[in-house]
C-alpha cells in the first residue's frame, strides 16, 4: 500500500487505489489511517469518508505551487481560469492563502501584484504630465477584462488622488486635456449662441419660459384660493357637541387622494419645464467636431462618453453667451431703433410740410394717406417689433395687420394704449393725429423723441434731393424719370420735400404750373402725356414709337432737374 501511494502523481480517488491493492476494505482503511498518522504517505487525504476520499500527492501540490509562484514572478498577475485548469478549486481563496504576505489586488477574473499596479501608475503619471489621454487596455495582458482595468484605475485614482477622468471603462483622460478640448470647442458654442440670438430662437425660448412661469404662478394662486375656499366652507358646516373634532375628521374624508396626486404631479411637471434649459449645442454637433480631431474614434465608445461629458458644459457656455449677446443686442438695438425711428419721424414731418404747400385739399388727403400707408406704417411696425422684443413676445419678421393687432393685445396696458392709438392714426391716414401720438408712444417704450431742428432739417432736405438726383442719373425708365423730376422741381419750387407715388405726378404737375416757366411746363406736360400713352396703349407700334421719343427726350428731363432753380419763377 505504501508503494501504491508513492506511485501516485496526481489527485486520485481512494477507491481507485483500493482497487489496485487487492486488500480487504476494512484492512485497507485501517492501514491507511496508520500510515497517514505516521506521516508515511507523501500526500493528503481530502476526505476521510470511506472510498469517497481523494488522495492528493505532495509532489502534485508542490508542482502546482511552483507553477503559481513562477507564473506570478514572471507576469505579476494570476488568472483564475488558469488556476482552475491547473486543478486548483476556489482559485481566489487559494491565492489569498498562498500569498498571504503579498500586497495583491483581487479582481473579478485576475489577481494583480504590485508590478502591474506600478506600471499602470507610471502610465497615469505620464499622461498627467503630457496633458493627454491613454487607453490602458492594450497595455495590459489580454486576460484582463475591461471591468478589471476599470477597478485598477479607480483604485489608482483614490490612492494617488490623480487629476483625471475615466472614459469607456479603460481610458484615462487628464483634466488638463479636457480643459484644452473644451476651449477648442468654445468657438462652436459661440457660433451656436450667435445663431440662436440672430434667428430669434433665444427670444422665443425666453418667451415660452416666461409664459410657463406665469402659468405656474397662476396655478399656485388658484390652488391656494381653492384651499381657502374649502376651509371656509368646512368651517361653516357642522356644529353640535365636539364640533371641532367632527369638522377635522370630515375635512380628511373630503380630500380626494387621487386628485391630490394628480395636482402634485402636474405641479412638479411645471417646475421641471420651468427649469429646463435650451439646447443650443447638441451632442451630435460635438461628436462631429471630435470626429474631425482624429484618433478619438479608434477607441470603442470613447467619443460617445466624451461627448456626453462635454455637451452639458459646452451647452451651458452657449446659453451664457447667448444671454450676454441678447443683453448687448438689446442695448445696441435701443440706440439703433431710436435713431431709425427718429429718422423716420423727421422725414414724415418734412413731407408733411411739403403736403401743406399744396392748396388742393383732395390732393393733400391723398398724399397724407399715402405717407401714412408707407412711412407711417413702417414707423408703427418698428415700434411694435421693439415693444415685443423688450417684453419678450415672439414677433415674426413680416407683420401683417392681423399679427400687429395680435401683438398689441399681448403688450402691457400702458404701451398697448399708445401704440394702438398710433396704429389707428396711421390706418386713418391722419398725419396730424399720428404726429401727436408719436412722442407719448416713444416715451411709453422708454425711447427719446428728438425735435426736428432747422440744421438737421436742412441736412435731411439736402440728402433727400441728392438721393433723387443720383437715382435720376442712373435710370432709363421714362415713368420713373418723370416721377423723380417732378419731385426735384417741387423741392426747388417750395423748398420742401414730398413723398408721393406715380399716381400723384399729374396733380403735382398741375400745382407746379403756377411756379415754373411755360417752356419747362410744356416739356413736362408733353413728356407726361407720352408716358401715359406708353403705359395705357396696347398697340405695340405706338408703344415702340413713344418709347423712342421718350428715350430721346430723357436727357432734356435730366437737364431740367440739374438746373431746377433756374426754371422757377415766383412772380408768374
Coordinates of C-alpha atoms in Angstrom, one line a residue:
X1 CA 0.0 0.0 0.0
X2 CA 2.8 2.4 0.8
X3 CA 4.3 1.8 -2.6
X4 CA 0.9 2.4 -4.3
X5 CA 0.6 5.8 -2.6
X6 CA 4.2 6.7 -3.5
X7 CA 3.5 5.8 -7.2
X8 CA 0.5 8.3 -7.5
X9 CA 1.5 11.6 -9.1
X10 CA -1.9 13.4 -9.4
X11 CA -5.1 13.6 -7.3
X12 CA -6.7 10.1 -7.3
X13 CA -9.9 8.7 -5.7
X14 CA -9.2 6.3 -2.8
X15 CA -11.5 3.8 -4.5
X16 CA -9.1 3.6 -7.4
X17 CA -6.1 3.0 -5.2
X18 CA -8.1 0.5 -3.1
X19 CA -8.9 -1.5 -6.3
X20 CA -5.3 -1.8 -7.3
X21 CA -4.0 -3.0 -3.9
X22 CA -6.3 -6.1 -3.6
X23 CA -6.7 -5.6 0.2
X24 CA -9.9 -6.0 2.1
X25 CA -11.7 -2.7 2.6
X26 CA -11.7 -2.7 6.4
X27 CA -8.0 -3.6 6.5
X28 CA -7.2 -1.0 3.7
X29 CA -8.6 1.9 5.6
X30 CA -7.2 0.8 8.9
X31 CA -3.7 0.6 7.4
X32 CA -4.3 3.9 5.6
X33 CA -5.1 5.6 8.9
X34 CA -2.0 4.2 10.5
X35 CA 0.2 5.3 7.5
X36 CA -1.4 8.7 7.4
X37 CA -0.9 9.2 11.2
X38 CA 2.7 8.2 11.0
X39 CA 3.2 10.5 8.0
X40 CA 4.4 7.6 5.9
X41 CA 2.5 8.6 2.7
X42 CA 3.6 11.6 0.7
X43 CA 0.3 13.5 0.4
X44 CA -3.0 14.4 2.0
X45 CA -6.5 12.8 2.0
X46 CA -9.1 15.4 1.0
X47 CA -12.0 13.4 2.6
X48 CA -12.0 10.5 5.0
X49 CA -15.5 9.4 4.2
X50 CA -14.6 5.9 3.1
X51 CA -13.9 5.3 -0.5
X52 CA -15.2 8.8 -1.5
X53 CA -12.0 10.5 -0.4
X54 CA -9.3 11.8 -2.8
X55 CA -5.6 11.4 -2.3
X56 CA -3.6 14.4 -3.4
X57 CA 0.1 13.6 -3.6
X58 CA 2.6 16.1 -2.2
X59 CA 4.5 16.2 -5.5
X60 CA 1.4 17.4 -7.2
X61 CA 0.7 20.2 -4.7
X62 CA 4.4 21.2 -4.9
X63 CA 4.3 21.4 -8.7
X64 CA 1.1 23.5 -8.5
X65 CA 2.7 25.9 -6.1
X66 CA 5.9 26.1 -8.1
X67 CA 3.9 26.8 -11.3
X68 CA 1.9 29.5 -9.5
X69 CA 5.0 31.1 -7.9
X70 CA 6.9 31.1 -11.2
X71 CA 4.0 32.5 -13.2
X72 CA 3.4 35.3 -10.7
X73 CA 7.1 36.2 -10.6
X74 CA 7.3 36.4 -14.4
X75 CA 4.0 38.2 -15.1
X76 CA 2.9 39.9 -11.9
X77 CA -0.6 38.6 -12.0
X78 CA -2.6 35.3 -11.8
X79 CA -5.6 34.3 -13.8
X80 CA -8.4 32.4 -12.0
X81 CA -9.3 30.4 -15.1
X82 CA -5.7 29.2 -15.5
X83 CA -5.6 28.1 -11.8
X84 CA -8.8 26.2 -12.3
X85 CA -7.4 24.4 -15.3
X86 CA -4.4 23.6 -13.2
X87 CA -6.7 21.8 -10.8
X88 CA -7.0 24.4 -8.1
X89 CA -10.6 24.7 -6.9
X90 CA -11.7 28.1 -5.5
X91 CA -8.8 30.0 -7.1
X92 CA -9.4 33.3 -5.3
X93 CA -9.2 31.8 -1.8
X94 CA -6.2 29.8 -2.9
X95 CA -4.4 33.0 -3.9
X96 CA -5.3 34.6 -0.6
X97 CA -3.8 31.7 1.4
X98 CA -0.8 31.2 -0.8
X99 CA 0.2 34.8 -1.0
X100 CA -0.9 35.9 2.5
X101 CA 2.0 38.3 2.9
X102 CA 1.8 39.8 -0.6
X103 CA 0.0 43.1 -1.3
X104 CA -2.3 41.8 -4.0
X105 CA -5.4 43.3 -5.7
X106 CA -8.1 40.7 -6.1
X107 CA -10.2 41.4 -9.2
X108 CA -13.1 39.6 -10.9
X109 CA -11.0 37.5 -13.2
X110 CA -7.4 38.0 -12.1
X111 CA -5.3 38.8 -9.2
X112 CA -2.8 41.6 -9.7
X113 CA 0.5 42.2 -7.9
X114 CA 2.4 45.5 -7.3
X115 CA 4.4 45.3 -10.6
X116 CA 1.2 45.7 -12.7
X117 CA -0.1 48.4 -10.4
X118 CA 3.2 50.3 -10.6
X119 CA 3.0 50.0 -14.4
X120 CA -0.5 51.5 -14.5
X121 CA 0.5 54.3 -12.1
X122 CA 3.5 55.1 -14.3
X123 CA 1.2 55.4 -17.4
X124 CA -1.1 57.7 -15.4
X125 CA 1.7 59.9 -14.3
X126 CA 3.0 60.2 -17.9
X127 CA -0.5 61.0 -19.1
X128 CA -0.9 63.7 -16.5
X129 CA 2.5 65.2 -17.3
X130 CA 1.8 65.4 -21.0
X131 CA -1.8 66.6 -20.6
X132 CA -3.2 63.9 -22.9
X133 CA -5.1 60.6 -22.7
X134 CA -4.3 57.0 -22.9
X135 CA -6.1 53.7 -23.3
X136 CA -4.8 51.2 -20.7
X137 CA -6.5 48.2 -22.2
X138 CA -3.9 47.3 -24.9
X139 CA -1.0 47.9 -22.4
X140 CA -2.1 45.1 -20.1
X141 CA -2.3 41.3 -20.7
X142 CA -5.3 40.3 -22.8
X143 CA -6.8 38.2 -20.0
X144 CA -7.7 41.4 -18.1
X145 CA -11.3 42.3 -18.6
X146 CA -12.4 45.9 -19.1
X147 CA -14.1 45.8 -15.6
X148 CA -10.8 44.6 -14.1
X149 CA -9.0 47.5 -15.6
X150 CA -11.6 50.0 -14.5
X151 CA -11.3 48.7 -10.9
X152 CA -7.5 49.2 -11.1
X153 CA -7.9 52.7 -12.5
X154 CA -10.4 53.7 -9.8
X155 CA -8.2 52.4 -7.1
X156 CA -5.3 54.3 -8.5
X157 CA -7.4 57.5 -8.7
X158 CA -8.3 57.1 -5.0
X159 CA -4.8 56.2 -3.9
X160 CA -2.9 58.8 -5.9
X161 CA -5.6 61.4 -6.0
X162 CA -4.7 61.9 -9.6
X163 CA -6.5 64.7 -11.6
X164 CA -8.1 62.6 -14.4
X165 CA -11.4 61.1 -15.6
X166 CA -12.1 57.6 -16.7
X167 CA -13.9 57.1 -20.1
X168 CA -15.0 53.9 -21.9
X169 CA -14.0 51.9 -18.9
X170 CA -10.3 51.8 -19.7
X171 CA -9.3 55.2 -21.0
X172 CA -7.8 57.8 -18.7
X173 CA -8.0 61.5 -19.7
X174 CA -6.3 64.2 -17.8
X175 CA -8.5 67.1 -16.7
X176 CA -6.0 69.5 -18.3
X177 CA -6.6 67.8 -21.7
X178 CA -10.4 68.1 -21.1
X179 CA -10.0 71.8 -20.5
X180 CA -8.0 72.2 -23.7
X181 CA -10.6 70.2 -25.6
X182 CA -13.4 72.3 -24.1
X183 CA -11.6 75.5 -25.1
X184 CA -11.1 74.2 -28.7
X185 CA -14.9 73.7 -28.9
X186 CA -15.9 77.1 -27.4
X187 CA -16.0 78.6 -30.9
X188 CA -18.7 76.2 -31.8
X189 CA -20.7 77.1 -28.7
X190 CA -20.2 80.8 -29.5
X191 CA -21.4 80.3 -33.1
X192 CA -24.5 78.4 -31.9
X193 CA -25.2 81.2 -29.4
X194 CA -24.9 83.9 -32.1
X195 CA -27.2 81.9 -34.4
X196 CA -29.8 81.5 -31.7
X197 CA -29.9 85.2 -30.9
X198 CA -29.9 86.3 -34.6
X199 CA -32.6 83.8 -35.6
X200 CA -34.8 84.7 -32.7
X201 CA -34.7 81.2 -31.2
X202 CA -33.3 82.6 -27.9
X203 CA -36.0 85.2 -27.5
X204 CA -38.6 82.5 -28.3
X205 CA -37.2 80.3 -25.6
X206 CA -37.3 83.2 -23.1
X207 CA -40.9 84.0 -24.1
X208 CA -42.0 80.4 -23.7
X209 CA -40.2 80.2 -20.3
X210 CA -41.9 83.4 -19.2
X211 CA -45.3 82.0 -20.2
X212 CA -44.7 78.7 -18.4
X213 CA -43.6 80.6 -15.3
X214 CA -46.7 82.8 -15.4
X215 CA -48.9 79.7 -15.8
X216 CA -47.3 78.1 -12.8
X217 CA -47.8 81.2 -10.7
X218 CA -51.5 81.4 -11.7
X219 CA -51.8 77.7 -11.0
X220 CA -50.4 78.2 -7.5
X221 CA -52.6 81.1 -6.8
X222 CA -55.7 79.3 -7.9
X223 CA -54.7 76.3 -5.8
X224 CA -54.4 78.4 -2.7
X225 CA -57.7 80.1 -3.4
X226 CA -59.4 76.7 -3.7
X227 CA -57.8 75.5 -0.4
X228 CA -59.0 78.7 1.4
X229 CA -62.5 78.2 -0.1
X230 CA -62.6 74.6 1.0
X231 CA -61.5 75.5 4.5
X232 CA -64.1 78.3 4.7
X233 CA -66.9 76.0 3.6
X234 CA -65.8 73.3 6.0
X235 CA -65.6 75.8 8.9
X236 CA -69.2 76.9 8.3
X237 CA -70.6 73.4 8.3
X238 CA -71.2 71.0 11.2
X239 CA -71.8 72.1 14.8
X240 CA -73.2 70.4 18.0
X241 CA -71.1 68.7 20.6
X242 CA -67.4 68.2 19.8
X243 CA -67.8 70.3 16.7
X244 CA -64.1 70.8 16.2
X245 CA -63.4 67.1 16.1
X246 CA -66.2 66.4 13.7
X247 CA -65.0 69.1 11.3
X248 CA -61.4 67.9 11.4
X249 CA -62.5 64.4 10.5
X250 CA -64.8 65.5 7.8
X251 CA -62.0 67.5 6.3
X252 CA -59.8 64.5 6.0
X253 CA -62.6 62.5 4.4
X254 CA -63.4 65.2 1.9
X255 CA -59.9 65.2 0.4
X256 CA -59.6 63.1 -2.7
X257 CA -56.2 61.3 -2.7
X258 CA -56.3 60.7 -6.4
X259 CA -56.9 64.4 -7.1
X260 CA -54.1 65.4 -4.8
X261 CA -51.7 63.1 -6.5
X262 CA -52.7 64.5 -9.9
X263 CA -52.2 68.0 -8.8
X264 CA -48.8 67.3 -7.3
X265 CA -47.6 65.6 -10.4
X266 CA -48.9 68.5 -12.5
X267 CA -47.2 70.9 -10.2
X268 CA -43.9 69.1 -10.4
X269 CA -44.2 68.9 -14.2
X270 CA -44.5 72.7 -14.4
X271 CA -41.4 73.0 -12.2
X272 CA -39.4 70.7 -14.5
X273 CA -40.5 72.6 -17.6
X274 CA -39.5 75.9 -15.9
X275 CA -36.1 74.6 -15.1
X276 CA -35.5 73.0 -18.5
X277 CA -32.6 74.6 -20.4
X278 CA -32.4 75.4 -24.0
X279 CA -30.2 73.0 -26.0
X280 CA -28.1 75.2 -28.3
X281 CA -25.2 72.8 -28.8
X282 CA -26.3 69.2 -29.3
X283 CA -24.3 66.0 -28.7
X284 CA -24.3 65.5 -32.5
X285 CA -22.6 68.9 -33.0
X286 CA -19.8 67.9 -30.6
X287 CA -19.5 64.4 -32.0
X288 CA -18.9 65.9 -35.5
X289 CA -16.1 68.2 -34.1
X290 CA -14.5 65.3 -32.2
X291 CA -14.5 63.1 -35.3
X292 CA -12.5 65.8 -37.1
X293 CA -9.9 65.6 -34.4
X294 CA -8.6 62.2 -35.4
X295 CA -7.8 59.3 -33.1
X296 CA -10.8 59.5 -30.7
X297 CA -12.9 57.2 -32.8
X298 CA -10.3 54.4 -32.6
X299 CA -11.4 53.5 -29.1
X300 CA -14.8 51.9 -28.7
X301 CA -17.5 54.2 -27.0
X302 CA -14.8 56.8 -26.2
X303 CA -16.4 59.5 -28.5
X304 CA -19.9 58.8 -27.1
X305 CA -18.8 59.1 -23.5
X306 CA -16.6 62.1 -24.2
X307 CA -19.5 63.8 -25.9
X308 CA -21.8 63.1 -23.0
X309 CA -19.3 64.6 -20.7
X310 CA -18.6 67.8 -22.7
X311 CA -22.2 68.5 -24.0
X312 CA -23.8 69.9 -20.8
X313 CA -20.7 72.1 -20.0
X314 CA -20.5 73.5 -23.6
X315 CA -24.2 73.9 -23.9
X316 CA -24.2 75.9 -20.7
X317 CA -21.5 78.1 -22.1
X318 CA -23.5 78.6 -25.2
X319 CA -26.6 79.6 -23.2
X320 CA -24.5 82.1 -21.1
X321 CA -23.0 83.6 -24.3
X322 CA -26.5 83.9 -25.8
X323 CA -27.7 85.6 -22.7
X324 CA -24.9 88.1 -22.8
X325 CA -25.3 88.7 -26.6
X326 CA -29.0 89.2 -26.1
X327 CA -28.4 91.9 -23.5
X328 CA -25.8 93.5 -25.7
X329 CA -28.0 93.3 -28.7
X330 CA -30.8 94.7 -26.6
X331 CA -28.7 97.7 -25.6
X332 CA -27.5 98.2 -29.2
X333 CA -30.9 97.8 -30.6
X334 CA -32.3 100.5 -28.3
X335 CA -29.9 103.1 -29.7
X336 CA -30.2 101.8 -33.3
X337 CA -34.0 101.6 -33.2
X338 CA -34.2 105.0 -31.5
X339 CA -32.1 106.5 -34.3
X340 CA -34.1 104.8 -37.0
X341 CA -37.4 105.9 -35.5
X342 CA -36.3 109.5 -35.2
X343 CA -35.1 109.5 -38.8
X344 CA -38.5 108.1 -39.9
X345 CA -40.5 110.7 -37.9
X346 CA -38.2 113.5 -39.1
X347 CA -38.9 112.5 -42.7
X348 CA -42.6 112.4 -42.0
X349 CA -42.5 115.9 -40.5
X350 CA -40.6 117.2 -43.6
X351 CA -43.0 115.5 -46.0
X352 CA -46.0 116.9 -44.0
X353 CA -44.6 120.4 -44.7
X354 CA -44.5 119.6 -48.4
X355 CA -48.1 118.4 -48.3
X356 CA -49.2 121.6 -46.7
X357 CA -47.7 123.6 -49.6
X358 CA -50.4 122.2 -51.9
X359 CA -53.7 124.2 -51.7
X360 CA -55.9 121.4 -53.1
X361 CA -57.4 119.6 -50.0
X362 CA -58.2 116.5 -52.1
X363 CA -54.6 116.2 -53.2
X364 CA -53.5 116.8 -49.6
X365 CA -55.6 114.0 -48.3
X366 CA -54.4 111.6 -51.0
X367 CA -50.7 112.4 -50.2
X368 CA -51.4 112.2 -46.4
X369 CA -52.9 108.7 -46.7
X370 CA -50.0 107.6 -48.9
X371 CA -47.5 108.9 -46.4
X372 CA -49.2 107.1 -43.6
X373 CA -49.6 103.8 -45.5
X374 CA -45.9 103.8 -46.2
X375 CA -43.6 105.6 -43.7
X376 CA -46.3 105.8 -41.0
X377 CA -46.9 102.0 -41.1
X378 CA -43.1 101.4 -41.2
X379 CA -42.8 103.5 -38.1
X380 CA -45.7 101.6 -36.3
X381 CA -44.2 98.2 -37.3
X382 CA -40.7 99.2 -36.0
X383 CA -42.3 100.4 -32.7
X384 CA -44.3 97.1 -32.3
X385 CA -41.2 95.0 -33.0
X386 CA -39.2 96.9 -30.5
X387 CA -42.0 96.7 -27.8
X388 CA -42.4 93.0 -28.5
X389 CA -38.6 92.4 -28.1
X390 CA -38.5 94.4 -24.9
X391 CA -41.4 92.5 -23.4
X392 CA -40.1 89.1 -24.7
X393 CA -43.0 88.5 -27.1
X394 CA -42.5 86.4 -30.2
X395 CA -42.6 88.6 -33.2
X396 CA -42.2 87.3 -36.9
X397 CA -40.3 89.3 -39.4
X398 CA -43.3 90.1 -41.6
X399 CA -46.0 91.9 -39.6
X400 CA -49.4 91.9 -41.3
X401 CA -52.3 94.0 -39.9
X402 CA -53.7 90.9 -38.1
X403 CA -50.4 90.0 -36.5
X404 CA -49.9 93.6 -35.4
X405 CA -53.3 93.6 -33.7
X406 CA -52.5 90.3 -32.0
X407 CA -49.1 91.5 -30.6
X408 CA -50.8 94.7 -29.4
X409 CA -53.1 92.7 -27.3
X410 CA -50.1 90.9 -25.6
X411 CA -48.3 94.1 -24.7
X412 CA -48.6 95.8 -21.2
X413 CA -51.6 98.2 -20.9
X414 CA -49.6 101.5 -21.0
X415 CA -47.7 100.6 -24.1
X416 CA -50.7 98.9 -25.8
X417 CA -52.9 102.0 -25.4
X418 CA -50.4 104.4 -27.0
X419 CA -49.3 102.0 -29.8
X420 CA -53.0 101.3 -30.6
X421 CA -53.7 105.0 -31.0
X422 CA -50.7 105.4 -33.2
X423 CA -51.7 102.3 -35.3
X424 CA -55.2 103.7 -35.7
X425 CA -53.9 107.2 -36.8
X426 CA -51.7 105.5 -39.4
X427 CA -54.6 103.4 -40.7
X428 CA -56.9 106.5 -40.8
X429 CA -54.3 108.5 -42.8
X430 CA -54.2 111.4 -40.4
X431 CA -50.7 112.8 -40.3
X432 CA -51.6 115.3 -37.6
X433 CA -53.0 112.7 -35.2
X434 CA -50.1 110.4 -36.0
X435 CA -47.5 113.1 -35.0
X436 CA -49.4 113.9 -31.9
X437 CA -49.3 110.3 -30.7
X438 CA -45.6 109.7 -31.6
X439 CA -43.9 111.2 -28.6
X440 CA -46.1 109.6 -25.9
X441 CA -45.8 106.3 -27.6
X442 CA -42.0 106.5 -27.7
X443 CA -41.9 107.7 -24.0
X444 CA -44.0 104.7 -23.1
X445 CA -41.4 102.4 -24.7
X446 CA -38.5 104.3 -23.0
X447 CA -37.3 105.9 -26.2
X448 CA -36.4 109.6 -26.7
X449 CA -38.2 111.5 -29.4
X450 CA -35.9 114.3 -30.7
X451 CA -37.3 117.5 -32.1
X452 CA -36.5 118.4 -35.8
X453 CA -34.0 121.2 -35.6
X454 CA -33.5 123.6 -38.5
X455 CA -30.0 122.5 -39.1
X456 CA -31.0 118.8 -39.2
X457 CA -34.0 119.6 -41.4
X458 CA -31.7 121.3 -43.9
X459 CA -29.3 118.4 -43.9
X460 CA -32.2 115.9 -44.5
X461 CA -33.6 118.1 -47.3
X462 CA -30.2 118.2 -49.0
X463 CA -29.7 114.5 -48.6
X464 CA -33.2 113.8 -50.0
X465 CA -32.6 116.0 -53.1
X466 CA -29.2 114.4 -53.7
X467 CA -30.7 110.9 -53.5
X468 CA -33.3 111.9 -56.1
X469 CA -30.6 113.3 -58.4
X470 CA -28.5 110.2 -58.1
X471 CA -31.4 107.9 -58.8
X472 CA -32.4 110.0 -61.8
X473 CA -28.9 109.9 -63.3
X474 CA -28.9 106.1 -63.2
X475 CA -32.3 105.4 -64.5
X476 CA -33.6 105.0 -68.1
X477 CA -37.2 104.3 -67.2
X478 CA -39.3 107.2 -68.5
X479 CA -42.1 106.9 -65.9
X480 CA -39.6 106.8 -63.0
X481 CA -37.6 109.7 -64.5
X482 CA -40.8 111.8 -64.8
X483 CA -41.6 110.9 -61.1
X484 CA -38.2 111.9 -59.9
X485 CA -38.0 115.1 -61.9
X486 CA -41.4 116.2 -60.6
X487 CA -40.2 115.6 -57.0
X488 CA -37.0 117.6 -57.6
X489 CA -38.8 120.5 -59.2
X490 CA -41.3 120.5 -56.3
X491 CA -38.4 120.8 -53.9
X492 CA -36.8 123.6 -55.9
X493 CA -40.2 125.5 -56.0
X494 CA -41.4 125.1 -52.4
X495 CA -38.1 124.4 -50.5
X496 CA -39.9 121.3 -49.2
X497 CA -39.9 117.6 -49.9
X498 CA -42.7 115.4 -51.0
X499 CA -43.3 111.7 -50.5
X500 CA -45.5 110.6 -53.4
X501 CA -46.3 107.7 -55.8
X502 CA -46.6 107.7 -59.6
X503 CA -50.3 108.4 -59.5
X504 CA -49.7 111.7 -57.7
X505 CA -47.5 113.1 -60.6
X506 CA -50.4 114.6 -62.5
X507 CA -51.8 116.7 -59.6
X508 CA -48.3 117.8 -58.6
X509 CA -47.6 119.0 -62.2
X510 CA -50.8 121.0 -62.0
X511 CA -49.5 122.6 -58.9
X512 CA -46.1 123.3 -60.5
X513 CA -47.7 125.0 -63.5
X514 CA -48.0 128.3 -61.5
X515 CA -44.4 128.2 -60.4
X516 CA -42.4 127.1 -63.5
X517 CA -41.6 128.7 -66.8
X518 CA -44.1 128.0 -69.6
X519 CA -41.4 126.3 -71.8
X520 CA -40.5 124.0 -69.0
X521 CA -44.1 123.1 -68.3
X522 CA -44.7 122.4 -71.9
X523 CA -41.9 119.9 -72.0
X524 CA -43.1 118.3 -68.7
X525 CA -46.7 118.0 -69.9
X526 CA -45.7 116.6 -73.3
X527 CA -43.4 114.0 -71.6
X528 CA -46.2 113.2 -69.1
X529 CA -48.7 112.6 -71.9
X530 CA -46.3 110.4 -73.8
X531 CA -45.7 108.3 -70.6
X532 CA -49.4 107.9 -70.1
X533 CA -49.9 106.8 -73.7
X534 CA -47.0 104.4 -73.4
X535 CA -48.4 102.8 -70.2
X536 CA -52.0 102.6 -71.4
X537 CA -51.7 101.7 -75.1
X538 CA -52.0 98.1 -76.3
X539 CA -50.6 98.9 -79.8
X540 CA -47.0 97.7 -79.9
X541 CA -46.1 100.0 -82.8
X542 CA -47.4 103.1 -80.9
X543 CA -45.6 101.9 -77.7
X544 CA -42.4 101.5 -79.6
X545 CA -42.7 104.9 -81.2
X546 CA -43.4 106.6 -77.9
X547 CA -40.6 104.6 -76.2
X548 CA -38.1 106.0 -78.7
X549 CA -39.3 109.6 -78.3
X550 CA -39.2 109.3 -74.5
X551 CA -35.7 107.9 -74.7
X552 CA -34.5 110.8 -76.8
X553 CA -36.2 113.4 -74.5
X554 CA -34.9 111.8 -71.3
X555 CA -31.7 113.9 -71.3
X556 CA -33.8 117.0 -71.5
X557 CA -35.6 116.0 -68.4
X558 CA -32.4 115.2 -66.6
X559 CA -31.0 118.6 -67.6
X560 CA -34.1 120.3 -66.2
X561 CA -33.5 118.7 -62.8
X562 CA -29.8 119.6 -62.7
X563 CA -30.7 123.3 -63.1
X564 CA -34.1 123.2 -61.4
X565 CA -33.7 126.6 -59.7
X566 CA -33.2 128.5 -63.0
X567 CA -36.7 127.4 -64.2
X568 CA -38.6 128.6 -61.1
X569 CA -40.5 131.8 -61.5
X570 CA -42.1 133.2 -58.3
X571 CA -43.8 136.2 -59.9
X572 CA -45.7 134.2 -62.5

